[in-house]
C-alpha angles and dihedrals in degrees: 000000000000127000099232125064093248093048090049093051093049091047092048095055091045091054090042092057090049090053092049090052089050089054093048092051097044115112094224098046116095108177131020123183117190120175118181110181131210109278120264116256124231086252093056091047092048091048091053091047091051092050092050091050091048091053091047089055091048089054089052090053101040104025100032090240123168111273116250116248091242142321111331120256130176114237119253096258092058093043094050092048093052093046087064097042126003095219128340138232130189124161134162144162136197131249088257085087129050119271116273131206120270115259118251108243090203095049133090115315105274114248117175116250134186091276088062096052096107095056114112098213132038138147126166110176107187123242115261091262090052091060088059094051133012115264133179096359125122107154100141100256134071117227091211091060096054121098092252092045092051091047093051092048092047087061093050103267126128108229113209142151117277110171125024097195099140139016094234100034130041142157128242132195125223101217116210134130114284117027113350115217129226119231128196122234132197141168093052095307092311096118137028133192141179104212091167140359114285135165137174097280095044092049095048094045092048092050091051093047091056095042088251093299109188095205093051091059099040109122092343143355103285116229126178087214114042089194085089089072090081090053091050091053091052090051093053089053100044100028086223104142097165093119098038101094092048091047092052093046089066093055128099124267098028094138128065096243093056092046089054092048094046093048092049091050092048101044115327092088088068091061102037119122109213093194091055091047091055089061094059120107113273094245092053092044090054091050091052092047089053090054104039106012130240 
């Protein structure tokens, strides 16, 4: 993991592609979708920044929000990420569940829906333009109308969706100059919380470290030791992420087997088809039994 924003982004995508290959080669993984998009141009980034600033000014006029301290600009970590891929999608599920069709890379941007709830891994980080205005979401609630959304906007931020990884849970980004923070939504976008400090880099590194586990990001980033929260807060303030990868490596669910087991325990058992499971090869069936029981 490099020290500059550009080095970090290059390192991230290199490690991301390694993780995707690990998923594709894992004996218990059935379907992996990986969509890396063409990188955003400076023009696309500038257009999104201008739209965000325009909406911030509208909130000042119509909602009596605090005025921003100047035209909005994404920080360098976000820019360098989007210059490599304008949005990102990874999803996968285990052989515990029947095979699904491959996702169309040229189709509609993939947002998770109820039919995807059983899948162990999913991330759908919106394109840069999607951060500036909601796209593809229809979960029943509106993040801007929640207490946290209204509070963020009253202080000059633009509160929009960021990651559509589940139909019940999601993640939003509070866009303001400096280092935008990530907030965690539940109950179909009806409620948002900030149980610990989190920004773009922390969120993306955590997702990668857990092979994009949905359950490990639901409502918060799940840490076995909550003492790390203080370290996360320091990182969001200093943008010094030099210890982040090592910190995440010591967390739970950083291997594919444990992600599968945790997901099954949390929700996958509700979707399992016992008749289908009986048809699996004996060696696979034994591996699954070892992980999740009979």
